[in-house]
PDB file of C-alpha atoms in Angstrom:
ATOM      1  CA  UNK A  26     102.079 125.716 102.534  1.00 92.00           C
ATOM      2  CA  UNK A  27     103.329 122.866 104.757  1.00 96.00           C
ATOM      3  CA  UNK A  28     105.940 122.527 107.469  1.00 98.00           C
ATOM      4  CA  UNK A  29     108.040 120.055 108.554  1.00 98.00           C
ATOM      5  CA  UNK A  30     109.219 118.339 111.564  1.00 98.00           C
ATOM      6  CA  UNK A  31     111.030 114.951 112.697  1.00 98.00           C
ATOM      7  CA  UNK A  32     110.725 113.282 116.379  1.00 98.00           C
ATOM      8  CA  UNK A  33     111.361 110.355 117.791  1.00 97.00           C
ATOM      9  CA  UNK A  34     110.246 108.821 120.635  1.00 96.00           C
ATOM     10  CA  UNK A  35     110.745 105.428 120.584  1.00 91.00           C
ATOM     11  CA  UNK A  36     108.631 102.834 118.483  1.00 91.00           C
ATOM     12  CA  UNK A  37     107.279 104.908 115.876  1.00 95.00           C
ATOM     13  CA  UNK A  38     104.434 103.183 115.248  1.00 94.00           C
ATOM     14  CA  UNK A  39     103.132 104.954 118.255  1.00 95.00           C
ATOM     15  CA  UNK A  40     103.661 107.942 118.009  1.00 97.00           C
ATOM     16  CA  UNK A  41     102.720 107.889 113.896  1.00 98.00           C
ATOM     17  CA  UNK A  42      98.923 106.712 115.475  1.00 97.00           C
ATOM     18  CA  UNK A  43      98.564 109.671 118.151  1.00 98.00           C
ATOM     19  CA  UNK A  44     100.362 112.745 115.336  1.00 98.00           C
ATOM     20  CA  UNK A  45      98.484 111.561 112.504  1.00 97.00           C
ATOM     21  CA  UNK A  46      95.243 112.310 113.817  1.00 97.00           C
ATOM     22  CA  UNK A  47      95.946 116.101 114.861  1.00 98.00           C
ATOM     23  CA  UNK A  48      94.393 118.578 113.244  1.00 98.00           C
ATOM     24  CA  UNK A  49      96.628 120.184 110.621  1.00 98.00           C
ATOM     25  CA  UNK A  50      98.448 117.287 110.145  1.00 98.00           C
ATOM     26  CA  UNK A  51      98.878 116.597 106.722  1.00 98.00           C
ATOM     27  CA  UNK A  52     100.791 113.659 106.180  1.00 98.00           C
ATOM     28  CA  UNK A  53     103.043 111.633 108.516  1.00 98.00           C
ATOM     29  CA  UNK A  54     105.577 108.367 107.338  1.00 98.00           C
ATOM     30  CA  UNK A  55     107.614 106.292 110.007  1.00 97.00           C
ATOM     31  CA  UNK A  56     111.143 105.443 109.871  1.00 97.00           C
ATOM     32  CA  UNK A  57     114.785 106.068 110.751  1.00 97.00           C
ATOM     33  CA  UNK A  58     116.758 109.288 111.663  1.00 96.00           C
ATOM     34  CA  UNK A  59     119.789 110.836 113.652  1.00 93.00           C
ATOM     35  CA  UNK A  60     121.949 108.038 112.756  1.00 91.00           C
ATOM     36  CA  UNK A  61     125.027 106.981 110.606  1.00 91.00           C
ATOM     37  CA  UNK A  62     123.845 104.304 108.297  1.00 91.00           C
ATOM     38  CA  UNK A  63     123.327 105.203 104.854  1.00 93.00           C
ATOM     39  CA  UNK A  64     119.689 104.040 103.554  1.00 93.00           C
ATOM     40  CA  UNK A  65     119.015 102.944 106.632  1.00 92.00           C
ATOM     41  CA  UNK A  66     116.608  99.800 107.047  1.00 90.00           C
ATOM     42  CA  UNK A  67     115.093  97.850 110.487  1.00 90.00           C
ATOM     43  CA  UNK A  68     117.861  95.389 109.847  1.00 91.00           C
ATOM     44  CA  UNK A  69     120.275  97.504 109.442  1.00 89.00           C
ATOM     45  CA  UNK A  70     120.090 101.276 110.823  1.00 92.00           C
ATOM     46  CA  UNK A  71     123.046 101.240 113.020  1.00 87.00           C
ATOM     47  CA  UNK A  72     122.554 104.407 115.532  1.00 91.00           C
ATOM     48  CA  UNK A  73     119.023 105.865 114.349  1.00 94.00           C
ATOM     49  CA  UNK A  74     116.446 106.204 116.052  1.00 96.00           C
ATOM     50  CA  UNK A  75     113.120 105.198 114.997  1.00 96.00           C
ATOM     51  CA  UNK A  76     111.480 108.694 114.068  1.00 97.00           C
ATOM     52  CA  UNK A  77     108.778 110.390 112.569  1.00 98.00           C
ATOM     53  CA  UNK A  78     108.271 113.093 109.631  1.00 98.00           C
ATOM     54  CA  UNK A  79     105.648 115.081 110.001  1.00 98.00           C
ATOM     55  CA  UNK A  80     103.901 117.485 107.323  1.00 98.00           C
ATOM     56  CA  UNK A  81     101.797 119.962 109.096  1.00 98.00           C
ATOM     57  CA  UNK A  82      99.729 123.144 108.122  1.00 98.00           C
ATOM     58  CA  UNK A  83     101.250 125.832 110.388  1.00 98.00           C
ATOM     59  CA  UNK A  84      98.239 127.765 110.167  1.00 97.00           C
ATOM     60  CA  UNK A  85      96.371 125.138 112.003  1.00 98.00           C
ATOM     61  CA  UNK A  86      98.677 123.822 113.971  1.00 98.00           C
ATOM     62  CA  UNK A  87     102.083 125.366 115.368  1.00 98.00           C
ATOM     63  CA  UNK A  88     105.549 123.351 115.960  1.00 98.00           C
ATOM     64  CA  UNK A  89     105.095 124.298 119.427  1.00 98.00           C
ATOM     65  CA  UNK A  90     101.980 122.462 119.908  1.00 97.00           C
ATOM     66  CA  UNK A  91     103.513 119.275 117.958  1.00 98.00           C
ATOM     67  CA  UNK A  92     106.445 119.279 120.207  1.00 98.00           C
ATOM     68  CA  UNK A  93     103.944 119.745 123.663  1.00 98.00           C
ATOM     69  CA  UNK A  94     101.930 116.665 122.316  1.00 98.00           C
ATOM     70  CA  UNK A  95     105.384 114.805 121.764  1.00 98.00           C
ATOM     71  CA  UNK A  96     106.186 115.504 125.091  1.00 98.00           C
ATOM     72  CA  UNK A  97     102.695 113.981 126.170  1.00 97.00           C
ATOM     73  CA  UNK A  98     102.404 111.381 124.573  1.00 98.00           C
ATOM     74  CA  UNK A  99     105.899 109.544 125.457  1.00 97.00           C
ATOM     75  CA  UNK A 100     108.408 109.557 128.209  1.00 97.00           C
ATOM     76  CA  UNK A 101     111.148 111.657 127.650  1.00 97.00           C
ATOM     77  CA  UNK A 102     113.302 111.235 131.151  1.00 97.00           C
ATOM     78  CA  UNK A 103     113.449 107.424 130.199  1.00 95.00           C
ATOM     79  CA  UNK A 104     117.098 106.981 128.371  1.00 95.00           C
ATOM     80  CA  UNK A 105     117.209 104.884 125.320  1.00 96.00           C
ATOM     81  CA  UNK A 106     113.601 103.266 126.438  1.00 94.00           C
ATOM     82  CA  UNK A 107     110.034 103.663 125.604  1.00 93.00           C
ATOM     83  CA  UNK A 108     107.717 101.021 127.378  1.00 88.00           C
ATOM     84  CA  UNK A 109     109.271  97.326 127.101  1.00 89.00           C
ATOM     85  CA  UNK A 110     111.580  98.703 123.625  1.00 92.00           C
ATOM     86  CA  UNK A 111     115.117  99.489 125.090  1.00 93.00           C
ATOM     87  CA  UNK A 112     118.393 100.699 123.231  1.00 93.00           C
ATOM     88  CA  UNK A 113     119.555 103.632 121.480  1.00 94.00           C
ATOM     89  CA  UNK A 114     116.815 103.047 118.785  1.00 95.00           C
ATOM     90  CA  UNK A 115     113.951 104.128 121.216  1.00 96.00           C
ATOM     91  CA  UNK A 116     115.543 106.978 122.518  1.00 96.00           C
ATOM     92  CA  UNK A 117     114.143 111.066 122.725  1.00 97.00           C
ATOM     93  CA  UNK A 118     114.864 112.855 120.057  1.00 98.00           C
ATOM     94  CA  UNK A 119     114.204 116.257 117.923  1.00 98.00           C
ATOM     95  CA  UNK A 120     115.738 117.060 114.605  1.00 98.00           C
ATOM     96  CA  UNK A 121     114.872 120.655 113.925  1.00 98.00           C
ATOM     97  CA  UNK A 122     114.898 121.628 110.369  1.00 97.00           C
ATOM     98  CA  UNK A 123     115.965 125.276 111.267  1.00 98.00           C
ATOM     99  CA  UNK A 124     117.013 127.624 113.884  1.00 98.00           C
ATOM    100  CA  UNK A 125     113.167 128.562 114.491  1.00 98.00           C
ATOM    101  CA  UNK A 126     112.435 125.032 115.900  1.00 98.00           C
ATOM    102  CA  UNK A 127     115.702 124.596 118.076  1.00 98.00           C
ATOM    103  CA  UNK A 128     114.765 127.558 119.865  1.00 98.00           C
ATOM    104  CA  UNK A 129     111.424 126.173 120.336  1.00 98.00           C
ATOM    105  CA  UNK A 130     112.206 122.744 121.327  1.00 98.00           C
ATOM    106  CA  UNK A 131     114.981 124.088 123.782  1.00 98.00           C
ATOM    107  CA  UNK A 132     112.288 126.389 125.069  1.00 98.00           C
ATOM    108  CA  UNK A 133     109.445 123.521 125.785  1.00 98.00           C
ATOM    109  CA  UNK A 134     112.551 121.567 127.187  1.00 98.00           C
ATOM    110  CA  UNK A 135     113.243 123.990 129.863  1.00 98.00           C
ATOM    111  CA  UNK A 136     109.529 124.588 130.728  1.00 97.00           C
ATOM    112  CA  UNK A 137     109.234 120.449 130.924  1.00 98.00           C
ATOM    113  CA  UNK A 138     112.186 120.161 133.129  1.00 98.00           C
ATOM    114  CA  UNK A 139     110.304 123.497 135.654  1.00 97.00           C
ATOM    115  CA  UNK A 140     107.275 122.423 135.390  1.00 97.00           C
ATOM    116  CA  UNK A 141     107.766 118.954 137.744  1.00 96.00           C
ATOM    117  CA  UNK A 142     104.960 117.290 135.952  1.00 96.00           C
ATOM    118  CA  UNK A 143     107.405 115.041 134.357  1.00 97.00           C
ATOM    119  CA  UNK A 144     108.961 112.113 136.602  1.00 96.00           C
ATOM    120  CA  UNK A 145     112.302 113.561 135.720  1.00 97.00           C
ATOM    121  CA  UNK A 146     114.783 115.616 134.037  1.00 98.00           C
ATOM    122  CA  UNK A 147     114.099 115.479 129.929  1.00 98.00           C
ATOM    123  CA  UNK A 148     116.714 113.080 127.981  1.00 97.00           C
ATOM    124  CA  UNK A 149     115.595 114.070 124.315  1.00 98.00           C
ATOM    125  CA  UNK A 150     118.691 115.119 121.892  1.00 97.00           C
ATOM    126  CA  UNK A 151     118.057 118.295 120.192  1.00 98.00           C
ATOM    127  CA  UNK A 152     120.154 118.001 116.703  1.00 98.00           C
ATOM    128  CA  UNK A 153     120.134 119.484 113.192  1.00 97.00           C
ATOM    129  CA  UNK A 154     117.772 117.021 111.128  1.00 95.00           C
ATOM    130  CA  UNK A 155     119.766 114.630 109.038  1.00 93.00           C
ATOM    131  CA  UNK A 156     118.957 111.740 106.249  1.00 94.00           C
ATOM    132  CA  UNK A 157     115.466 110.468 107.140  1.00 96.00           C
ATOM    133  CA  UNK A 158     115.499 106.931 106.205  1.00 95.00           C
ATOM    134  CA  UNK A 159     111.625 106.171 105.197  1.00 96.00           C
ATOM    135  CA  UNK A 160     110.868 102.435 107.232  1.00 96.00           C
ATOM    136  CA  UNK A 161     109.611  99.550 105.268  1.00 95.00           C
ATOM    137  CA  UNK A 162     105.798  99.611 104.273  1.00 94.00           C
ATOM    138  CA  UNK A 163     104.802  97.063 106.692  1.00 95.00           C
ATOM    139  CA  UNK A 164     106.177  99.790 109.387  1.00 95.00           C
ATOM    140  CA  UNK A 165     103.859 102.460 107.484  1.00 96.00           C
ATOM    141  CA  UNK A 166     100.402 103.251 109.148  1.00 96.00           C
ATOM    142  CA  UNK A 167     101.145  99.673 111.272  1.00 96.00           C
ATOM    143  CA  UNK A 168      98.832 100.407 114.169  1.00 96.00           C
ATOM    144  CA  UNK A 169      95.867 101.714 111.316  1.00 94.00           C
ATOM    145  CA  UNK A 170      95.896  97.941 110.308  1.00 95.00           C
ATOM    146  CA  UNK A 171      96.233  96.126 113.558  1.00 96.00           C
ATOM    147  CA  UNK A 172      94.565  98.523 115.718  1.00 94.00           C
ATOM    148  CA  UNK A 173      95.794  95.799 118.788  1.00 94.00           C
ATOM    149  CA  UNK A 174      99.450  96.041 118.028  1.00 94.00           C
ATOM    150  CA  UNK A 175     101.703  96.944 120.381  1.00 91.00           C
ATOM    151  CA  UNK A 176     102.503 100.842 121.016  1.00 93.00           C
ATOM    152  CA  UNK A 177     104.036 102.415 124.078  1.00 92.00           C
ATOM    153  CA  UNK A 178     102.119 105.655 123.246  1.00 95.00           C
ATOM    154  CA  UNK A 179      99.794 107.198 125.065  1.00 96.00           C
ATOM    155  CA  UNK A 180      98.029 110.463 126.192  1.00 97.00           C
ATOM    156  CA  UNK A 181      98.942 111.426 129.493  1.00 97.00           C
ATOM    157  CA  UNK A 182      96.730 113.782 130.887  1.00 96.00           C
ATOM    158  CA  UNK A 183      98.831 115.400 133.671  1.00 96.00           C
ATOM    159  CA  UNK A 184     101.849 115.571 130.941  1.00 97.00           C
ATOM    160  CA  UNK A 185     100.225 119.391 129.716  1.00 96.00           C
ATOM    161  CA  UNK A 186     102.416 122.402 130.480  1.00 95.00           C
ATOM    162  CA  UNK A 187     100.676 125.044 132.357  1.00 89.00           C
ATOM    163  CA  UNK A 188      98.829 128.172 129.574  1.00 81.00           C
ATOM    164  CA  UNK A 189     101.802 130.867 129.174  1.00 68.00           C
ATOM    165  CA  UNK A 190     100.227 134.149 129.738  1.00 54.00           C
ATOM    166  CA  UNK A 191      99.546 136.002 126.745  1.00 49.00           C
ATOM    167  CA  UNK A 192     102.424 139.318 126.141  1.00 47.00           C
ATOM    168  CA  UNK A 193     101.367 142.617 126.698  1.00 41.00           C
TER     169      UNK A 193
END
């Protein structure tokens, strides 16, 4: 049984290279979501964002934990920028697919913004998922076959929330 979840974080090609190799991660494809264009393409997506759809195996690897490592592995107190990509297409974002993950994404939010780790205050959207628009397949797995192309992504180690203590 497989989950699912949508981010975006600016180029997706990124952020496809870091998620892809989690383990639990079943399957991941690159392209366009929270926008209002209608089969959305990289000429033509008019206020999407580039995203990412993730399959995972929750019993291997919780929502929580995918939306920690999103959090790590871009800037999300940059507005409508990731690295040198700027505009509305690059911006923070998290579709939930049910109530389960807004909670949980609103939760990691507010322990982002406390935490001071971050250089500022989280910009990421936090919307209902919508059409996911899958990108061209030169966008697909783009940094598997030019491991030199550009990404934005990274792994920043201080980015890690502090362990919650377990409940009693």
């Amino acid at each position: 049984m497989t989950e699912r979840a949508v981010l975006a974080g600016g180029c997706f090609w990124g952020m496809q290279e870091l998620i892809r190799k989690l383990p639990g991660v079943e399957k991941t494809r690159v392209g366009y979501t929270g926008g209002d264009v209608k089969n959305a393409t990289y000429r033509n997506h008019g206020t999407h964002a580039e995203g990412i759809e993730i399959s995972f195996d929750p019993s291997k690897i919780g929502y929580r934990q995918l939306v920690e490592f999103f959090f790590q592995i871009h800037d999300p107190t940059t507005l409508n920028r990731q690295g040198n990509d700027l505009g509305t297409s690059y911006r923070s974002g998290i579709y939930y697919v049910d109530e389960a993950q807004k909670k949980t994404a609103e939760e990691v939010i507010a322990e982002v913004n406390a935490s001071g780790r971050w250089p500022g205050r989280v910009t990421t959207e936090v919307k209902p998922e919508g059409d996911f628009w899958e990108a061209e397949p030169e966008h697909q797995d783009y940094l598997e076959r030019y491991p030199a192309g550009y990404t934005c992504h990274w792994v920043r180690p201080d980015w890690v929330l502090p362990r919650r203590e377990a409940a009693e």
